Each structure stands twice: as structure tokens, then as C-alpha cells.
mmCIF file of C-alpha atoms in Angstrom:
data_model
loop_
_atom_site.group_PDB
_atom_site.id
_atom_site.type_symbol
_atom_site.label_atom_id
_atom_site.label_comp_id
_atom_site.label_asym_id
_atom_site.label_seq_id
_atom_site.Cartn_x
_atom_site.Cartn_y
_atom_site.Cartn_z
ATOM 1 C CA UNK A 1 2.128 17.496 -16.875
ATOM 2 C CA UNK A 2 -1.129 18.993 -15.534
ATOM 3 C CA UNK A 3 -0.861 19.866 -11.823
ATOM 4 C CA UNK A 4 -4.156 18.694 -9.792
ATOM 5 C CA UNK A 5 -6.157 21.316 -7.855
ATOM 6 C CA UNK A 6 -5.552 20.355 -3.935
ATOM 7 C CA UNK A 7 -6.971 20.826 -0.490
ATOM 8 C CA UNK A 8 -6.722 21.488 2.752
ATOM 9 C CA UNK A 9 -8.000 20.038 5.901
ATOM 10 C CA UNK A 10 -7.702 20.537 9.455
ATOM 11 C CA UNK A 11 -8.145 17.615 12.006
ATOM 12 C CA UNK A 12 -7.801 16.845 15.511
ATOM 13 C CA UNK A 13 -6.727 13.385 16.502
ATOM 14 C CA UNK A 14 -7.540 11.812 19.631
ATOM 15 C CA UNK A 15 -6.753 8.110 21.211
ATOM 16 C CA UNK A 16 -9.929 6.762 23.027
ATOM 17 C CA UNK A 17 -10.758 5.775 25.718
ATOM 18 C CA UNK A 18 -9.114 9.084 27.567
ATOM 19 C CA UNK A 19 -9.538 11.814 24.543
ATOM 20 C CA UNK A 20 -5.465 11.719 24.212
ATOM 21 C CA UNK A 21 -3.831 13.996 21.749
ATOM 22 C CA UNK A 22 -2.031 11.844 19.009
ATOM 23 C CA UNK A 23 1.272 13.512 18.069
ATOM 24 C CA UNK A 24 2.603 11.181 15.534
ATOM 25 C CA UNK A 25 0.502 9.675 12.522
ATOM 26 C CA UNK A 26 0.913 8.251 9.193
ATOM 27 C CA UNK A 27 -1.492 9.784 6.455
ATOM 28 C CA UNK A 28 -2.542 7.905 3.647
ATOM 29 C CA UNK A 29 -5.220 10.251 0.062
ATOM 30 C CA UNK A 30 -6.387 8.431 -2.833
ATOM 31 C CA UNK A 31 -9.154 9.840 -5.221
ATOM 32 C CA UNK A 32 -12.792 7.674 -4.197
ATOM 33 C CA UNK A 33 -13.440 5.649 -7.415
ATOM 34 C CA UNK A 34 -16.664 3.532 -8.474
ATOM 35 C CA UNK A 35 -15.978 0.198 -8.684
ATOM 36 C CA UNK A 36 -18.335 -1.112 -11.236
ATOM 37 C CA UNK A 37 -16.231 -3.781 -13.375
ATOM 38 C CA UNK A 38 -15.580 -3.181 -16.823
ATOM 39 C CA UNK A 39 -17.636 -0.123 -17.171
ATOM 40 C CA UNK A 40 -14.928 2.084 -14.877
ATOM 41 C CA UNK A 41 -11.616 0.404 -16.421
ATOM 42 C CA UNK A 42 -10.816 3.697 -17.908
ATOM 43 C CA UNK A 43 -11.034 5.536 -14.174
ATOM 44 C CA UNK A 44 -9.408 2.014 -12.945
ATOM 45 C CA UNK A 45 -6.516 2.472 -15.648
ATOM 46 C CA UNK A 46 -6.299 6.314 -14.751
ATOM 47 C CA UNK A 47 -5.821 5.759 -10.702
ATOM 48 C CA UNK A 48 -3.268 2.656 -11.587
ATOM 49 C CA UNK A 49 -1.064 5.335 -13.209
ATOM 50 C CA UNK A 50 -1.423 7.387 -9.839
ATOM 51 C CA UNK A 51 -0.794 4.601 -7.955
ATOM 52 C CA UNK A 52 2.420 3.240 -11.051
ATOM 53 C CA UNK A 53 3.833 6.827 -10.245
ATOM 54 C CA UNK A 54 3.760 6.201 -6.178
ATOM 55 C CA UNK A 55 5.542 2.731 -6.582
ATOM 56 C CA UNK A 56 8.556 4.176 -8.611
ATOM 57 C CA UNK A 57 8.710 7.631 -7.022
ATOM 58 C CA UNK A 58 8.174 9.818 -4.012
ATOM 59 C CA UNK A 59 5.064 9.298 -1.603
ATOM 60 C CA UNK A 60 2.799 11.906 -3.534
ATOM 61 C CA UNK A 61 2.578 11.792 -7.155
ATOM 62 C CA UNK A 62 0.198 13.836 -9.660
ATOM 63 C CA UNK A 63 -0.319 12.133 -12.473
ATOM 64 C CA UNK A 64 -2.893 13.416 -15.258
ATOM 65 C CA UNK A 65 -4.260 15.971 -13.410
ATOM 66 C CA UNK A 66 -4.840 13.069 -10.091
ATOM 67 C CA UNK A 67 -3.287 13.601 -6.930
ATOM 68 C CA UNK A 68 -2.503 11.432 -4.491
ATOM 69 C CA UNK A 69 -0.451 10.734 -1.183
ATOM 70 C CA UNK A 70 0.757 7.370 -0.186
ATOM 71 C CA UNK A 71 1.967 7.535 2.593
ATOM 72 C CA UNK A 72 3.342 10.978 4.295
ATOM 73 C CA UNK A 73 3.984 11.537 8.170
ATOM 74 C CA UNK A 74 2.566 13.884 9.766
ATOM 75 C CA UNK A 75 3.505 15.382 13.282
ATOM 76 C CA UNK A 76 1.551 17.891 15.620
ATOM 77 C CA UNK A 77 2.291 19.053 19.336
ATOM 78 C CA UNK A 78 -1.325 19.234 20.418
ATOM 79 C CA UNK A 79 -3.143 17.142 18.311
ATOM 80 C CA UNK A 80 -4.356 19.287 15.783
ATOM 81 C CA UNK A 81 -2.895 18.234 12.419
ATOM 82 C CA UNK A 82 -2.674 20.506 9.533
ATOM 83 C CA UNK A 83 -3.120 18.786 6.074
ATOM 84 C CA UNK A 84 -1.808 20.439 2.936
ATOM 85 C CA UNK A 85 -2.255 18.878 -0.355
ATOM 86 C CA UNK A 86 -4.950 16.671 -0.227
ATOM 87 C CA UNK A 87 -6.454 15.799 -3.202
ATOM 88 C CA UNK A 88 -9.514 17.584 -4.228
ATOM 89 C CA UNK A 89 -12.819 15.919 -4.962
ATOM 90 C CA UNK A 90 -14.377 12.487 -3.336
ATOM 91 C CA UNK A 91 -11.065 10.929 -1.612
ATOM 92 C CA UNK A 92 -10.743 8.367 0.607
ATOM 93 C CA UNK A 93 -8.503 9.296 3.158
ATOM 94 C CA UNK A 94 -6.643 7.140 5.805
ATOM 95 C CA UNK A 95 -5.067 8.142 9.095
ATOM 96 C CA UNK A 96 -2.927 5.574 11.204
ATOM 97 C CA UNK A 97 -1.413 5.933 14.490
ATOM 98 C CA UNK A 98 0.665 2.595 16.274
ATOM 99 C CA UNK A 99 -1.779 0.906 18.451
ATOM 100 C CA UNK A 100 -4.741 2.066 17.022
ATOM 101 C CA UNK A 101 -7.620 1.107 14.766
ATOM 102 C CA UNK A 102 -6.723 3.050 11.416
ATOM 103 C CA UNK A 103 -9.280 5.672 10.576
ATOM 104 C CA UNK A 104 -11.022 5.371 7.483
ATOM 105 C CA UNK A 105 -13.183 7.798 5.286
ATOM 106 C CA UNK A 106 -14.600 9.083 2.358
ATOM 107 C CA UNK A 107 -15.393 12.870 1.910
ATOM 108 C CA UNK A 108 -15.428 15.640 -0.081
ATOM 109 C CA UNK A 109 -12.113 17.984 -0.480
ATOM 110 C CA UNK A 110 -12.443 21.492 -1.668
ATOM 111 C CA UNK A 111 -9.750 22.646 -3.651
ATOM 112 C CA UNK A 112 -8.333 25.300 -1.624
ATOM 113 C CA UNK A 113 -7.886 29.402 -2.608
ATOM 114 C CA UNK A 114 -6.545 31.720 -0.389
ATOM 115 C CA UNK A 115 -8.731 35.184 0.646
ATOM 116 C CA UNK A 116 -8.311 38.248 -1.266
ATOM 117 C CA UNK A 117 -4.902 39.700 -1.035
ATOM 118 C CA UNK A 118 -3.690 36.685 -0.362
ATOM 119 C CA UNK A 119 -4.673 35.921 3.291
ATOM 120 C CA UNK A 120 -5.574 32.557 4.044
ATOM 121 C CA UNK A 121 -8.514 31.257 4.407
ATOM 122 C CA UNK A 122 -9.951 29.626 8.237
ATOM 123 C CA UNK A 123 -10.688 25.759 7.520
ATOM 124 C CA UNK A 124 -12.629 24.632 10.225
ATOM 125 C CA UNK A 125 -11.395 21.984 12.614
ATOM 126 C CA UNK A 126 -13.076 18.115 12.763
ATOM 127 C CA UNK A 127 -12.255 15.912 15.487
ATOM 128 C CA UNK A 128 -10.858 12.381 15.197
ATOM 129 C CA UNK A 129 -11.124 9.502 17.727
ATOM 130 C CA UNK A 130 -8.968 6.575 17.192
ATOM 131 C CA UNK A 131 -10.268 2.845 18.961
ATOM 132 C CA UNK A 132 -7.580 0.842 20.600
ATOM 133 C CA UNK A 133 -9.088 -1.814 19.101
ATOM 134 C CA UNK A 134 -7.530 -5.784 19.916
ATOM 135 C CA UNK A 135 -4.782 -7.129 20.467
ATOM 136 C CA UNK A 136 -3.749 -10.411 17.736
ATOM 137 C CA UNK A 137 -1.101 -12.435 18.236
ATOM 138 C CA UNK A 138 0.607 -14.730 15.789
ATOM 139 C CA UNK A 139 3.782 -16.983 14.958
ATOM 140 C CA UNK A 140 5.304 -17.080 11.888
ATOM 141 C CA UNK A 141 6.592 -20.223 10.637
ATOM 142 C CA UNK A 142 7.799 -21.919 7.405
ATOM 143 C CA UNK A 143 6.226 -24.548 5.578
ATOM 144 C CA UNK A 144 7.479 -27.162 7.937
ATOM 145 C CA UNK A 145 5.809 -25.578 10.646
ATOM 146 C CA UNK A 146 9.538 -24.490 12.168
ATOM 147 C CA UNK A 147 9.321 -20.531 13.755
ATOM 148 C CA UNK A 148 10.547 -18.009 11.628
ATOM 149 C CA UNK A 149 12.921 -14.914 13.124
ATOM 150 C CA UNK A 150 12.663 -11.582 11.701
ATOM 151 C CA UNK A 151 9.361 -11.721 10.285
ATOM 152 C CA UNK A 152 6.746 -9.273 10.197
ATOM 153 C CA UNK A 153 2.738 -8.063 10.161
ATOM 154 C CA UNK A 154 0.783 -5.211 9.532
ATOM 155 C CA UNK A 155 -2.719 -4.339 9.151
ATOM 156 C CA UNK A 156 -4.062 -4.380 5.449
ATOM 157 C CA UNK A 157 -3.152 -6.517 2.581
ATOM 158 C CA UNK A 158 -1.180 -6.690 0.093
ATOM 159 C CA UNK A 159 -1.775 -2.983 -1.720
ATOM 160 C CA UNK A 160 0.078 -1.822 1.379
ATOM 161 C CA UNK A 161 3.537 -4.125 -0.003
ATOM 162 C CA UNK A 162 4.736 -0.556 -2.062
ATOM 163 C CA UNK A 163 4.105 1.596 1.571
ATOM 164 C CA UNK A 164 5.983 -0.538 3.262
ATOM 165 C CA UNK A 165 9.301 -0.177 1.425
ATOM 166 C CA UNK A 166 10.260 2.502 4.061
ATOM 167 C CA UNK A 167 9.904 0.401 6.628
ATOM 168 C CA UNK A 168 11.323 -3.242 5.612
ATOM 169 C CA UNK A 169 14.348 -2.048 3.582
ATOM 170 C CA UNK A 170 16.451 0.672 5.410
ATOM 171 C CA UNK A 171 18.137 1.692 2.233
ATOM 172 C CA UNK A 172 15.559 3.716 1.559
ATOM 173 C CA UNK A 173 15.343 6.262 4.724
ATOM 174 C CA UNK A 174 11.602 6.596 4.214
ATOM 175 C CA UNK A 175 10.217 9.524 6.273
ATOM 176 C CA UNK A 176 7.838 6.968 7.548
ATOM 177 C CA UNK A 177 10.678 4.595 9.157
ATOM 178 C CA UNK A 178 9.940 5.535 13.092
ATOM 179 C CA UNK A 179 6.289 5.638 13.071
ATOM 180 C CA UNK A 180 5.832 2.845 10.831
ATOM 181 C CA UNK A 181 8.336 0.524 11.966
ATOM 182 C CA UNK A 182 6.291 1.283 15.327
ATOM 183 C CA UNK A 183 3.143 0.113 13.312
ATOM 184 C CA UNK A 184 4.648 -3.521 12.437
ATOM 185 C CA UNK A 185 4.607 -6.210 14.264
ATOM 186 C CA UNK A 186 7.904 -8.062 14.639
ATOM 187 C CA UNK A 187 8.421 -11.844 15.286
ATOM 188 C CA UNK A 188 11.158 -13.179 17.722
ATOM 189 C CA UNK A 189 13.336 -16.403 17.447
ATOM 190 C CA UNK A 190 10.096 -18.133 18.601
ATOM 191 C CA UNK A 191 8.076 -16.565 15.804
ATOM 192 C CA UNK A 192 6.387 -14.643 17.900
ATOM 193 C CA UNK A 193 4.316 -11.414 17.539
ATOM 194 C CA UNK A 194 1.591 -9.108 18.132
ATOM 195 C CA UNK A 195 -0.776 -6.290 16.276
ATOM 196 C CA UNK A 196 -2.753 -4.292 17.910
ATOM 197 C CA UNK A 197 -5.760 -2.086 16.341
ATOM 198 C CA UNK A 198 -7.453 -4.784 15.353
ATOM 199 C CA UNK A 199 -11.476 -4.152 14.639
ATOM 200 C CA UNK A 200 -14.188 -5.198 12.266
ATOM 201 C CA UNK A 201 -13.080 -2.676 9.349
ATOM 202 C CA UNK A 202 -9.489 -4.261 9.978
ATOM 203 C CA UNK A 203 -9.750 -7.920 8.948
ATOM 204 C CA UNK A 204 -6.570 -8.235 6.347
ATOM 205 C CA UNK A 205 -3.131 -8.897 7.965
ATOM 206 C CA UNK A 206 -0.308 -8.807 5.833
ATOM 207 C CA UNK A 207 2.318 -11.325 6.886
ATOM 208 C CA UNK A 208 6.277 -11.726 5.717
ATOM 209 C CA UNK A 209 9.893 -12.500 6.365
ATOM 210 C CA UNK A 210 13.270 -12.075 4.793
ATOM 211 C CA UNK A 211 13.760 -14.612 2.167
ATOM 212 C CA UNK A 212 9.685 -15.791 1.786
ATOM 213 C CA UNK A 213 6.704 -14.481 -0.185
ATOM 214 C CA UNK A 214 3.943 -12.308 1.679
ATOM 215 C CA UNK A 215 0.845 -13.840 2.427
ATOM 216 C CA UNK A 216 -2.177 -12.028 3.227
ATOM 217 C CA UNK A 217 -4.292 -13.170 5.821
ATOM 218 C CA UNK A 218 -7.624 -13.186 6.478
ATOM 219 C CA UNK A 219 -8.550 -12.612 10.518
ATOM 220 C CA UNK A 220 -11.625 -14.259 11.921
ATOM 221 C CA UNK A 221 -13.134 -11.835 14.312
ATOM 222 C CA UNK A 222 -13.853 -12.459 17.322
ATOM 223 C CA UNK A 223 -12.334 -16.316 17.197
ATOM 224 C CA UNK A 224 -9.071 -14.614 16.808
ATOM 225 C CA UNK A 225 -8.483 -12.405 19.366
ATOM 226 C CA UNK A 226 -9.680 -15.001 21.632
ATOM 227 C CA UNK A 227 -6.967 -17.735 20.775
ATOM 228 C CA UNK A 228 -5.661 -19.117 24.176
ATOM 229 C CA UNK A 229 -2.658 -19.840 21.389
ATOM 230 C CA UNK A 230 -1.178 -17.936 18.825
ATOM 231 C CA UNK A 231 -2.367 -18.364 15.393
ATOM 232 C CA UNK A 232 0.328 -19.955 13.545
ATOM 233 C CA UNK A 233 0.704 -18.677 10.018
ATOM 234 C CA UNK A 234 2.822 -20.238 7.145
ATOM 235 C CA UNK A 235 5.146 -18.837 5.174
ATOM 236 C CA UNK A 236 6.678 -20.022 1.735
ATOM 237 C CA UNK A 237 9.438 -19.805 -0.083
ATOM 238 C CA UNK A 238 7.439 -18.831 -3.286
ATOM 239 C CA UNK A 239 7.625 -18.367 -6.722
ATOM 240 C CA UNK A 240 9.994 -16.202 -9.579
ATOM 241 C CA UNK A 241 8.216 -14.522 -12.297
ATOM 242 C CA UNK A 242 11.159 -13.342 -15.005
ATOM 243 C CA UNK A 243 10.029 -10.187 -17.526
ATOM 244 C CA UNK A 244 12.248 -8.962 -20.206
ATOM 245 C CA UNK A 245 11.661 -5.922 -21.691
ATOM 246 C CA UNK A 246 12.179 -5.812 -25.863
ATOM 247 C CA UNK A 247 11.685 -2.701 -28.199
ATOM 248 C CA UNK A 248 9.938 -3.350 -31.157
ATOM 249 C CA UNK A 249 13.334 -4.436 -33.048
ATOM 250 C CA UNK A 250 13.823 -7.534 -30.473
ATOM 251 C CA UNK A 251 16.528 -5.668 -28.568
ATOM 252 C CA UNK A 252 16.467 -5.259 -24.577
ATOM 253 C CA UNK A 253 15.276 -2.390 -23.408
ATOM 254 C CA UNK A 254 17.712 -0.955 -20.594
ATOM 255 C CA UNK A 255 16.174 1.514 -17.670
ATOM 256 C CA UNK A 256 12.866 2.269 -16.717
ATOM 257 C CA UNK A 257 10.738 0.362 -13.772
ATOM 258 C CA UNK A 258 8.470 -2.989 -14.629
ATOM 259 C CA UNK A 259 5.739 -3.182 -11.934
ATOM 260 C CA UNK A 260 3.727 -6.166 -10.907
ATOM 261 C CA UNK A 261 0.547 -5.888 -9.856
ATOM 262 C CA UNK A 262 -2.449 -8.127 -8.706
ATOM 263 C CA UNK A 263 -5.066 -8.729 -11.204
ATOM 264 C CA UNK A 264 -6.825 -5.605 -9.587
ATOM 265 C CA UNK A 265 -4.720 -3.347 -10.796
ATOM 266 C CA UNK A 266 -3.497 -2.417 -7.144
ATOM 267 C CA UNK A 267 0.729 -2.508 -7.839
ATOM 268 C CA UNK A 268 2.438 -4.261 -5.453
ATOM 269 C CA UNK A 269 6.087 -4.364 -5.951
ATOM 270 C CA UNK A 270 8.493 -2.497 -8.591
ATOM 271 C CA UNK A 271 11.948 -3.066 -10.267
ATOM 272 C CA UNK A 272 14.484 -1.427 -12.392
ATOM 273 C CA UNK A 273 14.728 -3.076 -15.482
ATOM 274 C CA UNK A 274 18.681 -4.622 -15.512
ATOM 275 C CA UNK A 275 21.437 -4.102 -18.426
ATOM 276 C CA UNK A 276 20.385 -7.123 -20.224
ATOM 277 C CA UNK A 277 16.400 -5.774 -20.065
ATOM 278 C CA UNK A 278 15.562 -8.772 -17.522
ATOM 279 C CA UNK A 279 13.782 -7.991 -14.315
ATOM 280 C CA UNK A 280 13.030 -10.901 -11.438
ATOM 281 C CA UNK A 281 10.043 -10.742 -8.905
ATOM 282 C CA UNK A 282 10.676 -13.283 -6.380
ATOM 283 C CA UNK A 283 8.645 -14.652 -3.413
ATOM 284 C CA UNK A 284 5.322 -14.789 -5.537
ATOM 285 C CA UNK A 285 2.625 -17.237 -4.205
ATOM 286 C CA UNK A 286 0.721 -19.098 -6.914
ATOM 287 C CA UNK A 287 -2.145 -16.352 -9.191
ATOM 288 C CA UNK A 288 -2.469 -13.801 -11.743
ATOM 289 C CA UNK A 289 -0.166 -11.018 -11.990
ATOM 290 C CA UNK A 290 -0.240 -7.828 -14.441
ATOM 291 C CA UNK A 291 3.134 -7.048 -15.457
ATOM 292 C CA UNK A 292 3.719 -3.698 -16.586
ATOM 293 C CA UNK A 293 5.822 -1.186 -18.038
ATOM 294 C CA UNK A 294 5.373 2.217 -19.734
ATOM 295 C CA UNK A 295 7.212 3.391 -22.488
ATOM 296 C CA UNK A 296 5.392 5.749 -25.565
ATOM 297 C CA UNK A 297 2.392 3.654 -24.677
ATOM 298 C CA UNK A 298 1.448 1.439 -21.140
ATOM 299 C CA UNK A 299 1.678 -2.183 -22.445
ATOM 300 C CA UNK A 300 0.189 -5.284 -20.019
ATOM 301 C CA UNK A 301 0.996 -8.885 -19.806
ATOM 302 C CA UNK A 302 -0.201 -11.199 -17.508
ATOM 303 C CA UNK A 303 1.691 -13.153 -16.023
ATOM 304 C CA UNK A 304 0.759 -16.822 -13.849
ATOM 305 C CA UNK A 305 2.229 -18.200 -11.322
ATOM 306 C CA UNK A 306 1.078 -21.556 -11.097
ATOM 307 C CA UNK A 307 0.659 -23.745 -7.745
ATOM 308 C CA UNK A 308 2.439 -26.814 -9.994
ATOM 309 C CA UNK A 309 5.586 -26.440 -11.849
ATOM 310 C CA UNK A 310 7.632 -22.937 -12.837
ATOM 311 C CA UNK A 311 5.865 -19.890 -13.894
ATOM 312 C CA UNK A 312 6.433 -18.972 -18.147
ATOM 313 C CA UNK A 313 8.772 -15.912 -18.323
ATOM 314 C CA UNK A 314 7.041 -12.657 -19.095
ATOM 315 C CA UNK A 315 8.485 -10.422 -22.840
ATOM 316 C CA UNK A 316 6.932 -7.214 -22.888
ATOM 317 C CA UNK A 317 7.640 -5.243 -26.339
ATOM 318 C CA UNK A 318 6.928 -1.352 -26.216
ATOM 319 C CA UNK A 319 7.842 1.445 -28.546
ATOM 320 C CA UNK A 320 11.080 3.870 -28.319
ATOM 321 C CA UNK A 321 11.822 7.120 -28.997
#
């Protein structure tokens, strides 16, 4: 597998209003892509197997000559953050600290080549300045409008669901756990909670709790940071979408990882296919899923989940060696 040319860049973080050093931040690198429907589903296709590779492995993945990072900690004692690997090219890059506005460009990475005889080469330093931004408070409930314990919110929508598998299952050890458990916010026994860094360029909240499906909310600035109440958001139990995997002789396929994604393309959650090639997705609200898995060749379904009635199990039949 080709290995991606990557770069290097050299930033200083600071926390307005008082110019403070930030120590501790969570650093997200994706290649820019166009956006221009159908005629970029090829570059679309090629960044979904980036992103495919992210949801079943480790928070950087090269895929196809494309790297990218997830989601990767990154420490400092004086602000000044050194960061290695970066994909090369147009990227869009993403730095998050708790209680602050994430910072969010696009720019132009050089690959990087050390000096002659090997000695590196000086990147120059640009400075950072992270907002506080607001402060929005919310209370989970259920459908019955009864507080919900335990739940939980953080800034973005649902493409963040495959970051945040660090943070909500502890099985996992991600090396994001302390700083982004410290970027959640959590709910009480009175449903309670708040989320701060809240700004114009921040206006998705995603929203969850053991045992219901995410939602992603839309915030209404400045209406909701002004709330003499909590906004009270609803949770539901959701939806099951079941996928079997079949090779092309009708028998299940055991192993490998079946990802569902939004109609987007952006994945959003990932399982291991069991011993009897079945794979559940839980907690879905009602839309239009892909449903994926790659074997000799990627092969799609979509799959609906419909606001009335059960959703239609998902087969998906793909070639073995």
C-alpha cells in the first residue's frame, strides 16, 4: 500500500481573552475535497475509504496514497505544538481544546524533506487564538419528556459518532479519553448539562445516552444561549438495521467490519461481522443509510429506516478469495 507524502507544521495555541498557553489539545487532518455532487464521487469514494480505514482502525490511516488523522492528542509545555504527519496538500485541519471554540482551517501542507545531510529543516511558527465562545445548556430527556442520567453532548454532528468511541466506551483506552471526556458535556439525574465553545461556525450539537439513538441538533444562535431555561432535547429509543454478509455461493461471510454510514458518505458507526455473518446497528433514527463492506471489491446497499413500521434487513454479497 502506497505511503502518502506528509507534513509538518508548527503552531502556537493560545486561549483568548488573556493570550494563555494551551497545553492539552485534540487534533483532528483530513485532505480539503470539492464538493460538487456527482461530478467528485470518485474523490468522495476515495476519502470514504480514508475515512472506512479510521472507523475500523487506529486514529491515522493512509489509504491509497491519502493520509489522514482523526483524532490524535497532542500535548506541549509552552504552547507551541509540534505537528508531525500531517497530510500534504489542501487539508482541512481542526484543533480543539475543552472550553473553547474549535479552530477550523483550510491550508496548504508541504510535504516535508529534511536539509542536506539530514538536518532538519526550521518550519516557521503560526500563532493560534482559541474564543471562549458561549456557554449552552441543555436537558436530556426521553420521549416522554422524563430526564435522562448519563447522557451526553458535544460540538459537531454526527461524523464525529466514530471519534468519539474513545471517549463513550472505556474498553477502548483511546489516547483521547482525558481531554475528550473533558470536551463532553455530561447530564446529571436531572438531565442536566452544559457545552461551552459555542460560536457561529459551531451550530451542530451532537446529543446521546446509553441505551438511545444520537440525535443531532441544530443550535439557534443567539436564542440559545439566551434561554432563561434549558433547552430540553429528546431522545429515542430508535431503530435496528440487520446486514448479513453472503459470498457469492449464499454462505455467511465470517470476519471483517460492515460500516454504516449517512447517505453522505461520512461513516458513522462500525461492527464486526458475527459467526453467523449477521451484524446489528441499533439506536438508528428514521433515514437513509449506506451499508458497507469491503471484500475483493467495496459493495453498497442502502439501507432505510423508516419513521413507520421496522426497517427491511440489509444482504450484502461480495467476492472471496
Amino acid at each position: 500500500m502506497p505511503v502518502a507524502p506528509t507534513g509538518r507544521l508548527r503552531v502556537e495555541v493560545l486561549a483568548l481573552p488573556g493570550r494563555t498557553p494551551v497545553k492539552e489539545m485534540i487534533l483532528r487532518a483530513l485532505p480539503a475535497t470539492e464538493e460538487n455532487g456527482l461530478t467528485d464521487v470518485v474523490r468522495l469514494l476515495g476519502e470514504f475509504d480514508v475515512r472506512l480505514d479510521m472507523v475500523n482502525s487506529a486514529a491515522s490511516a493512509s489509504v491509497a496514497g491519502v493520509q489522514s488523522i482523526r483524532s490524535r492528542l497532542e500535548s506541549s509545555r509552552d504552547g507551541v505544538f509540534e505537528l508531525n504527519g500531517l497530510p500534504s496538500g489542501e487539508i482541512r485541519l481542526e484543533l480543539q481544546a475543552p472550553g473553547y471554540t474549535p479552530y477550523r482551517e483550510q491550508l496548504r501542507i508541504a510535504p516535508y524533506r529534511g536539509g542536506d545531510g539530514g538536518e532538519p529543516v526550521e518550519v516557521p511558527v503560526r500563532t493560534v487564538l482559541l474564543e471562549p465562545g458561549g456557554v449552552f445548556r441543555g436537558r436530556v430527556v426521553d420521549e416522554q419528556g422524563a430526564p435522562i442520567a448519563g447522557g451526553w453532548a458535544w460540538l459537531g454532528g454526527y461524523e464525529a459518532l466514530p471519534q468519539l468511541d474513545g471517549v463513550l466506551r472505556p474498553d477502548l483506552r483511546a489516547a483521547t479519553l482525558g481531554v475528550g471526556a473533558a470536551l463532553l458535556g455530561r447530564s446529571g439525574v436531572d438531565g442536566l448539562f452544559t457545552v461551552q465553545g459555542v460560536n457561529s461556525s459551531t451550530l451542530k450539537l451532537l446529543v446521546g445516552a446509553p441505551g438511545y439513538a444520537p440525535r443531532e441538533v441544530e443550535l439557534s444562535l443567539p436564542e440559545d444561549l439566551l434561554r432563561a431555561e434549558p433547552r430540553a432535547i429528546p431522545l429515542g429509543r430508535g431503530k435496528s438495521l440487520d446486514v448479513t454478509v453472503r459470498d457469492l455461493e449464499g454462505e455467511a461471510v465470517v470476519g471483517g467490519y460492515v460500516t454504516l454510514s449517512r447517505e453522505d458518505l461520512v461513516p458513522i458507526r462500525s461492527k464486526l461481522v458475527g459467526p453467523t455473518g449477521a451484524a446489528t446497528f441499533p439506536g438508528l433514527y428514521p433515514g437513509r443509510y449506506w451499508v458497507t463492506i469491503r471484500g475483493d471489491r467495496r459493495e453498497f446497499r442502502f439501507g432505510d429506516v423508516p419513521e413507520e413500521g421496522d426497517p427491511e434487513p440489509v444482504e450484502l454479497q461480495i467476492g472471496t478469495r
